[in-house]
PDB file of C-alpha atoms in Angstrom:
ATOM      1  CA  GLY N1003     -12.550   2.560 -13.620  1.00 42.00           C
ATOM      2  CA  GLU N1004      -9.748   1.995 -11.166  1.00 56.00           C
ATOM      3  CA  ASP N1005     -10.413  -1.584 -10.092  1.00 82.00           C
ATOM      4  CA  VAL N1006      -7.622  -4.007  -9.338  1.00 91.00           C
ATOM      5  CA  GLU N1007      -8.822  -7.578  -8.948  1.00 93.00           C
ATOM      6  CA  GLN N1008      -7.201 -10.638  -7.422  1.00 95.00           C
ATOM      7  CA  SER N1009      -8.361 -14.116  -6.499  1.00 90.00           C
ATOM      8  CA  LEU N1010      -8.856 -14.391  -2.745  1.00 92.00           C
ATOM      9  CA  PHE N1011      -7.100 -17.637  -1.842  1.00 96.00           C
ATOM     10  CA  LEU N1012      -4.258 -19.871  -3.031  1.00 97.00           C
ATOM     11  CA  SER N1013      -2.855 -23.005  -1.391  1.00 97.00           C
ATOM     12  CA  VAL N1014       0.373 -24.704  -2.463  1.00 97.00           C
ATOM     13  CA  ARG N1015       2.693 -27.397  -1.140  1.00 97.00           C
ATOM     14  CA  GLU N1016       6.063 -26.411   0.262  1.00 97.00           C
ATOM     15  CA  GLY N1017       8.659 -26.531  -2.504  1.00 97.00           C
ATOM     16  CA  ASP N1018       6.137 -25.998  -5.311  1.00 97.00           C
ATOM     17  CA  SER N1019       5.788 -22.771  -7.301  1.00 97.00           C
ATOM     18  CA  SER N1020       3.023 -20.297  -6.487  1.00 97.00           C
ATOM     19  CA  VAL N1021       1.412 -18.063  -9.090  1.00 97.00           C
ATOM     20  CA  ILE N1022      -0.686 -15.134  -7.909  1.00 98.00           C
ATOM     21  CA  ASN N1023      -2.704 -13.312 -10.542  1.00 97.00           C
ATOM     22  CA  CYS N1024      -4.011  -9.764 -10.798  1.00 96.00           C
ATOM     23  CA  THR N1025      -5.955  -7.756 -13.356  1.00 95.00           C
ATOM     24  CA  TYR N1026      -6.075  -3.995 -13.520  1.00 90.00           C
ATOM     25  CA  THR N1027      -8.108  -1.561 -15.561  1.00 83.00           C
ATOM     26  CA  ASP N1028      -6.167   1.681 -15.866  1.00 78.00           C
ATOM     27  CA  SER N1029      -4.084   1.574 -19.032  1.00 71.00           C
ATOM     28  CA  SER N1030      -2.241   4.720 -17.965  1.00 74.00           C
ATOM     29  CA  SER N1031      -0.615   2.949 -15.029  1.00 70.00           C
ATOM     30  CA  THR N1032       3.122   3.401 -15.181  1.00 77.00           C
ATOM     31  CA  TYR N1033       4.333   1.055 -12.453  1.00 87.00           C
ATOM     32  CA  LEU N1034       2.779  -2.066 -10.955  1.00 91.00           C
ATOM     33  CA  TYR N1035       3.828  -3.373  -7.571  1.00 94.00           C
ATOM     34  CA  TRP N1036       3.617  -6.484  -5.444  1.00 97.00           C
ATOM     35  CA  TYR N1037       3.398  -6.161  -1.667  1.00 98.00           C
ATOM     36  CA  LYS N1038       3.375  -8.835   1.065  1.00 98.00           C
ATOM     37  CA  GLN N1039       1.475  -8.455   4.348  1.00 97.00           C
ATOM     38  CA  GLU N1040       1.964 -10.816   7.259  1.00 94.00           C
ATOM     39  CA  PRO N1041      -0.628 -10.974  10.080  1.00 89.00           C
ATOM     40  CA  GLY N1042      -0.756  -7.784  12.139  1.00 83.00           C
ATOM     41  CA  ALA N1043       1.978  -6.118  10.095  1.00 87.00           C
ATOM     42  CA  GLY N1044       2.372  -3.388   7.509  1.00 90.00           C
ATOM     43  CA  LEU N1045       3.045  -3.960   3.828  1.00 95.00           C
ATOM     44  CA  GLN N1046       6.447  -5.091   2.566  1.00 96.00           C
ATOM     45  CA  LEU N1047       7.394  -4.027  -0.961  1.00 95.00           C
ATOM     46  CA  LEU N1048       8.490  -7.172  -2.818  1.00 96.00           C
ATOM     47  CA  THR N1049       9.051  -6.008  -6.367  1.00 95.00           C
ATOM     48  CA  TYR N1050       7.695  -3.792  -9.099  1.00 92.00           C
ATOM     49  CA  ILE N1051       7.604  -3.657 -12.882  1.00 92.00           C
ATOM     50  CA  PHE N1052       7.538  -0.740 -15.269  1.00 88.00           C
ATOM     51  CA  SER N1053       4.616  -0.836 -17.687  1.00 83.00           C
ATOM     52  CA  ASN N1054       6.817  -1.117 -20.794  1.00 83.00           C
ATOM     53  CA  MET N1055       8.415  -4.359 -19.538  1.00 85.00           C
ATOM     54  CA  ASP N1056       7.101  -7.893 -20.006  1.00 89.00           C
ATOM     55  CA  MET N1057       9.002  -9.673 -17.281  1.00 93.00           C
ATOM     56  CA  LYS N1058      11.172  -8.994 -14.273  1.00 93.00           C
ATOM     57  CA  GLN N1059      13.024 -11.580 -12.202  1.00 95.00           C
ATOM     58  CA  ASP N1060      14.344 -11.021  -8.704  1.00 92.00           C
ATOM     59  CA  GLN N1061      15.735 -14.133  -6.976  1.00 95.00           C
ATOM     60  CA  ARG N1062      12.725 -16.439  -6.343  1.00 96.00           C
ATOM     61  CA  LEU N1063      10.247 -13.888  -7.659  1.00 97.00           C
ATOM     62  CA  THR N1064       9.195 -13.507 -11.299  1.00 97.00           C
ATOM     63  CA  VAL N1065       6.747 -10.847 -12.403  1.00 96.00           C
ATOM     64  CA  LEU N1066       4.976 -11.188 -15.749  1.00 96.00           C
ATOM     65  CA  LEU N1067       3.026  -8.334 -17.318  1.00 94.00           C
ATOM     66  CA  ASN N1068       0.590  -8.678 -20.211  1.00 92.00           C
ATOM     67  CA  LYS N1069      -0.265  -5.077 -20.940  1.00 88.00           C
ATOM     68  CA  LYS N1070      -2.711  -5.933 -23.719  1.00 88.00           C
ATOM     69  CA  ASP N1071      -4.851  -8.000 -21.316  1.00 90.00           C
ATOM     70  CA  LYS N1072      -3.980  -5.802 -18.293  1.00 90.00           C
ATOM     71  CA  HIS N1073      -2.861  -8.941 -16.473  1.00 93.00           C
ATOM     72  CA  LEU N1074      -0.066  -9.140 -13.907  1.00 94.00           C
ATOM     73  CA  SER N1075       1.255 -12.224 -12.175  1.00 97.00           C
ATOM     74  CA  LEU N1076       3.742 -12.995  -9.423  1.00 97.00           C
ATOM     75  CA  ARG N1077       5.472 -16.362  -9.447  1.00 98.00           C
ATOM     76  CA  ILE N1078       7.255 -17.517  -6.293  1.00 98.00           C
ATOM     77  CA  ALA N1079       9.643 -20.389  -6.928  1.00 97.00           C
ATOM     78  CA  ASP N1080      10.324 -23.038  -4.269  1.00 97.00           C
ATOM     79  CA  THR N1081       7.599 -21.687  -1.994  1.00 98.00           C
ATOM     80  CA  GLN N1082       8.384 -21.914   1.720  1.00 97.00           C
ATOM     81  CA  THR N1083       6.147 -21.815   4.803  1.00 95.00           C
ATOM     82  CA  GLY N1084       7.529 -18.323   5.517  1.00 94.00           C
ATOM     83  CA  ASP N1085       5.917 -17.172   2.275  1.00 97.00           C
ATOM     84  CA  SER N1086       2.461 -17.655   3.793  1.00 97.00           C
ATOM     85  CA  ALA N1087       0.911 -14.169   3.835  1.00 97.00           C
ATOM     86  CA  ILE N1088      -1.487 -11.907   1.948  1.00 97.00           C
ATOM     87  CA  TYR N1089      -0.117 -10.631  -1.356  1.00 98.00           C
ATOM     88  CA  PHE N1090      -1.382  -7.381  -2.852  1.00 97.00           C
ATOM     89  CA  CYS N1091      -0.870  -6.065  -6.329  1.00 96.00           C
ATOM     90  CA  ALA N1092      -1.090  -2.307  -6.782  1.00 94.00           C
ATOM     91  CA  GLU N1093      -1.004   0.102  -9.669  1.00 90.00           C
ATOM     92  CA  SER N1094       0.509   3.552  -9.514  1.00 86.00           C
ATOM     93  CA  MET N1095      -1.510   6.356 -10.992  1.00 73.00           C
ATOM     94  CA  GLU N1096      -1.159  10.098 -10.956  1.00 64.00           C
ATOM     95  CA  GLY N1097      -3.908  11.762  -8.934  1.00 56.00           C
ATOM     96  CA  ALA N1098      -6.341  14.359 -10.224  1.00 54.00           C
ATOM     97  CA  SER N1099      -3.841  17.113  -9.450  1.00 52.00           C
ATOM     98  CA  GLY N1100      -1.397  15.502 -11.835  1.00 51.00           C
ATOM     99  CA  SER N1101       1.261  15.270  -9.200  1.00 66.00           C
ATOM    100  CA  ALA N1102       0.250  12.670  -6.602  1.00 69.00           C
ATOM    101  CA  ARG N1103       1.438   9.094  -6.942  1.00 79.00           C
ATOM    102  CA  GLN N1104      -1.394   7.174  -5.382  1.00 86.00           C
ATOM    103  CA  LEU N1105      -1.423   3.407  -5.237  1.00 91.00           C
ATOM    104  CA  THR N1106      -4.616   1.500  -5.977  1.00 92.00           C
ATOM    105  CA  PHE N1107      -4.587  -1.938  -4.366  1.00 95.00           C
ATOM    106  CA  GLY N1108      -6.420  -5.148  -5.034  1.00 94.00           C
ATOM    107  CA  SER N1109      -8.167  -6.972  -2.181  1.00 95.00           C
ATOM    108  CA  GLY N1110      -5.238  -9.300  -1.705  1.00 96.00           C
ATOM    109  CA  THR N1111      -4.589 -13.027  -2.192  1.00 97.00           C
ATOM    110  CA  GLN N1112      -4.139 -15.161   0.918  1.00 97.00           C
ATOM    111  CA  LEU N1113      -1.317 -17.608   0.165  1.00 98.00           C
ATOM    112  CA  THR N1114      -1.203 -20.688   2.370  1.00 97.00           C
ATOM    113  CA  VAL N1115       1.845 -22.937   2.109  1.00 97.00           C
ATOM    114  CA  LEU N1116       1.200 -26.484   3.269  1.00 95.00           C
ATOM    115  CA  PRO N1117       4.065 -28.614   4.660  1.00 90.00           C
TER     116      PRO N1117
ATOM    117  CA  ASP O1445      18.590   2.161   8.996  1.00 63.00           C
ATOM    118  CA  ALA O1446      15.234   2.850  10.599  1.00 81.00           C
ATOM    119  CA  GLY O1447      12.217   2.203   8.446  1.00 93.00           C
ATOM    120  CA  VAL O1448       8.932   4.058   8.585  1.00 97.00           C
ATOM    121  CA  THR O1449       7.720   4.437  12.149  1.00 97.00           C
ATOM    122  CA  GLN O1450       4.159   5.070  13.291  1.00 97.00           C
ATOM    123  CA  SER O1451       2.607   5.844  16.653  1.00 97.00           C
ATOM    124  CA  PRO O1452       0.646   4.765  18.492  1.00 97.00           C
ATOM    125  CA  THR O1453       0.479   1.063  17.639  1.00 96.00           C
ATOM    126  CA  HIS O1454      -3.075   0.632  18.852  1.00 96.00           C
ATOM    127  CA  LEU O1455      -5.779   3.078  19.814  1.00 96.00           C
ATOM    128  CA  ILE O1456      -9.329   2.755  21.100  1.00 98.00           C
ATOM    129  CA  LYS O1457     -11.644   5.743  20.752  1.00 98.00           C
ATOM    130  CA  THR O1458     -15.345   6.448  21.188  1.00 98.00           C
ATOM    131  CA  ARG O1459     -17.690   7.667  18.467  1.00 98.00           C
ATOM    132  CA  GLY O1460     -17.536  11.436  18.064  1.00 98.00           C
ATOM    133  CA  GLN O1461     -14.007  11.762  19.423  1.00 98.00           C
ATOM    134  CA  HIS O1462     -10.969  13.024  17.559  1.00 98.00           C
ATOM    135  CA  VAL O1463      -7.734  11.128  16.866  1.00 98.00           C
ATOM    136  CA  THR O1464      -4.216  12.059  15.760  1.00 98.00           C
ATOM    137  CA  LEU O1465      -1.892   9.485  14.216  1.00 98.00           C
ATOM    138  CA  ARG O1466       1.800  10.121  13.640  1.00 98.00           C
ATOM    139  CA  CYS O1467       4.349   8.948  11.101  1.00 98.00           C
ATOM    140  CA  SER O1468       8.091   9.398  10.597  1.00 98.00           C
ATOM    141  CA  PRO O1469       9.415   8.616   7.117  1.00 97.00           C
ATOM    142  CA  ILE O1470      12.622   6.864   6.134  1.00 96.00           C
ATOM    143  CA  SER O1471      15.591   9.216   6.368  1.00 95.00           C
ATOM    144  CA  GLY O1472      15.967  11.076   3.075  1.00 93.00           C
ATOM    145  CA  HIS O1473      12.359  10.556   1.985  1.00 94.00           C
ATOM    146  CA  LYS O1474      10.389  13.758   1.598  1.00 93.00           C
ATOM    147  CA  SER O1475       6.986  12.310   0.747  1.00 94.00           C
ATOM    148  CA  VAL O1476       4.470  10.681   3.071  1.00 96.00           C
ATOM    149  CA  SER O1477       1.222   8.990   2.067  1.00 96.00           C
ATOM    150  CA  TRP O1478      -1.610   7.773   4.266  1.00 98.00           C
ATOM    151  CA  TYR O1479      -3.807   4.754   3.573  1.00 97.00           C
ATOM    152  CA  GLN O1480      -6.760   3.180   5.360  1.00 98.00           C
ATOM    153  CA  GLN O1481      -7.040  -0.599   5.400  1.00 97.00           C
ATOM    154  CA  VAL O1482     -10.345  -2.021   6.553  1.00 96.00           C
ATOM    155  CA  LEU O1483     -10.251  -5.666   7.632  1.00 92.00           C
ATOM    156  CA  GLY O1484     -10.288  -8.002   4.654  1.00 90.00           C
ATOM    157  CA  GLN O1485      -9.605  -5.314   2.066  1.00 93.00           C
ATOM    158  CA  GLY O1486      -6.654  -3.667   0.380  1.00 95.00           C
ATOM    159  CA  PRO O1487      -5.423  -0.253   1.525  1.00 96.00           C
ATOM    160  CA  GLN O1488      -7.296   2.812   0.296  1.00 96.00           C
ATOM    161  CA  PHE O1489      -5.431   6.048  -0.479  1.00 95.00           C
ATOM    162  CA  ILE O1490      -6.216   8.998   1.790  1.00 97.00           C
ATOM    163  CA  PHE O1491      -3.506  11.645   1.259  1.00 94.00           C
ATOM    164  CA  GLN O1492      -0.057  12.220  -0.162  1.00 94.00           C
ATOM    165  CA  TYR O1493       2.231  15.015   1.029  1.00 94.00           C
ATOM    166  CA  TYR O1494       5.506  16.142  -0.490  1.00 92.00           C
ATOM    167  CA  GLU O1495       7.662  18.958   0.791  1.00 91.00           C
ATOM    168  CA  LYS O1496       4.916  19.900   3.268  1.00 92.00           C
ATOM    169  CA  GLU O1497       2.296  20.372   0.557  1.00 93.00           C
ATOM    170  CA  GLU O1498      -0.721  18.179  -0.130  1.00 93.00           C
ATOM    171  CA  ARG O1499      -0.199  16.542  -3.517  1.00 91.00           C
ATOM    172  CA  GLY O1500      -3.160  14.214  -3.594  1.00 90.00           C
ATOM    173  CA  ARG O1501      -6.339  13.376  -1.753  1.00 92.00           C
ATOM    174  CA  GLY O1502      -8.442  10.240  -1.982  1.00 93.00           C
ATOM    175  CA  ASN O1503     -12.207   9.914  -1.675  1.00 94.00           C
ATOM    176  CA  PHE O1504     -12.497  10.560   2.061  1.00 97.00           C
ATOM    177  CA  PRO O1505     -14.708  13.075   3.895  1.00 97.00           C
ATOM    178  CA  ASP O1506     -13.438  16.385   5.239  1.00 97.00           C
ATOM    179  CA  ARG O1507     -13.285  14.834   8.710  1.00 98.00           C
ATOM    180  CA  PHE O1508      -9.934  13.500   7.564  1.00 98.00           C
ATOM    181  CA  SER O1509      -7.040  15.957   7.430  1.00 98.00           C
ATOM    182  CA  ALA O1510      -3.270  15.740   7.508  1.00 98.00           C
ATOM    183  CA  ARG O1511      -0.167  17.821   7.547  1.00 97.00           C
ATOM    184  CA  GLN O1512       3.557  17.398   7.041  1.00 97.00           C
ATOM    185  CA  PHE O1513       6.185  19.077   9.170  1.00 97.00           C
ATOM    186  CA  PRO O1514       9.574  20.594   8.199  1.00 96.00           C
ATOM    187  CA  ASN O1515      11.309  17.368   9.272  1.00 96.00           C
ATOM    188  CA  TYR O1516       8.970  15.486   6.838  1.00 97.00           C
ATOM    189  CA  SER O1517       7.096  13.662   9.583  1.00 98.00           C
ATOM    190  CA  SER O1518       3.341  13.724   9.258  1.00 98.00           C
ATOM    191  CA  GLU O1519       0.122  13.644  11.246  1.00 98.00           C
ATOM    192  CA  LEU O1520      -3.250  12.289  10.184  1.00 98.00           C
ATOM    193  CA  ASN O1521      -6.233  13.742  12.021  1.00 98.00           C
ATOM    194  CA  VAL O1522      -9.735  12.315  12.023  1.00 98.00           C
ATOM    195  CA  ASN O1523     -12.587  14.257  13.605  1.00 98.00           C
ATOM    196  CA  ALA O1524     -16.040  13.106  14.726  1.00 98.00           C
ATOM    197  CA  LEU O1525     -15.070   9.435  14.630  1.00 98.00           C
ATOM    198  CA  LEU O1526     -17.565   6.924  13.276  1.00 98.00           C
ATOM    199  CA  LEU O1527     -17.661   3.172  13.832  1.00 97.00           C
ATOM    200  CA  GLY O1528     -16.709   2.758  10.186  1.00 97.00           C
ATOM    201  CA  ASP O1529     -13.398   4.533  10.786  1.00 98.00           C
ATOM    202  CA  SER O1530     -12.142   1.428  12.597  1.00 98.00           C
ATOM    203  CA  ALA O1531      -9.240   0.230  10.488  1.00 97.00           C
ATOM    204  CA  LEU O1532      -5.480  -0.128  10.184  1.00 97.00           C
ATOM    205  CA  TYR O1533      -4.004   3.231   9.179  1.00 98.00           C
ATOM    206  CA  LEU O1534      -0.834   2.861   7.180  1.00 97.00           C
ATOM    207  CA  CYS O1535       1.784   5.456   6.450  1.00 97.00           C
ATOM    208  CA  ALA O1536       4.155   5.111   3.506  1.00 97.00           C
ATOM    209  CA  SER O1537       7.227   7.134   2.657  1.00 96.00           C
ATOM    210  CA  SER O1538       8.855   7.628  -0.717  1.00 93.00           C
ATOM    211  CA  LEU O1539      11.242   9.771  -2.719  1.00 88.00           C
ATOM    212  CA  PHE O1540       8.348  11.077  -4.844  1.00 83.00           C
ATOM    213  CA  ASN O1541      10.136  10.279  -8.101  1.00 78.00           C
ATOM    214  CA  THR O1542       8.778   8.527 -11.178  1.00 72.00           C
ATOM    215  CA  LYS O1543       9.025   5.031  -9.686  1.00 74.00           C
ATOM    216  CA  ASP O1544       7.743   6.297  -6.330  1.00 78.00           C
ATOM    217  CA  GLU O1545       8.429   3.072  -4.459  1.00 89.00           C
ATOM    218  CA  GLN O1546       6.372   3.452  -1.320  1.00 93.00           C
ATOM    219  CA  TYR O1547       7.632   1.834   1.879  1.00 95.00           C
ATOM    220  CA  PHE O1548       5.066   1.200   4.555  1.00 96.00           C
ATOM    221  CA  GLY O1549       5.188   1.433   8.316  1.00 96.00           C
ATOM    222  CA  PRO O1550       3.625  -1.150  10.649  1.00 96.00           C
ATOM    223  CA  GLY O1551       0.398   0.831  10.915  1.00 97.00           C
ATOM    224  CA  THR O1552      -1.832   2.099  13.699  1.00 97.00           C
ATOM    225  CA  ARG O1553      -4.809  -0.080  14.565  1.00 97.00           C
ATOM    226  CA  LEU O1554      -7.745   2.231  15.389  1.00 98.00           C
ATOM    227  CA  THR O1555     -10.856   0.802  17.032  1.00 98.00           C
ATOM    228  CA  VAL O1556     -13.893   3.046  17.393  1.00 98.00           C
ATOM    229  CA  THR O1557     -16.534   1.876  19.882  1.00 97.00           C
TER     230      THR O1557
END
């Protein structure tokens, strides 16, 4: 299967940390990505992690990968109102031709940051 | 530097009509991918092109076709439009390397009535 699953909603207070979770099923995934989508806009690439890594930190963002459980999380430190958006995790898989790099996305997590 | 650009921004078509959507990749990127995002869902992969050749195709009917031009821009064509084709169509460009970080454009919102 090629399902990527995420919880639909998350609400946090401004200044708190947010943790968005994702599970994936394809053990052959090489890279896993986090994208942010604001209303009416395209997707913004936030960060990614290679499948042989456990953790990656990039300023306020921390990505944790548990390959055994196929679980990925995105932690946003000191969450701000501007972080309110839909967050998508995606896994990169080679297509049937062996050459395409198609992304399979979850349904997205709506993050609401309360003042 | 200009990011990925798409045109038009919005489009309204009638069932049975044909539509062409356009995408220009980031300068230096030779790969373009197309995704369909239905309201409330994540994007679904339609096609990937690299160096003007189709490298991957998602689970979409033959009504969907695409091509990539020598300048690496791309067109997505959809024939015989159905109501269910109403969606945000996203174009992404990349270097088509191992990491294949895909950078998305703002999308074209297609409404079929």
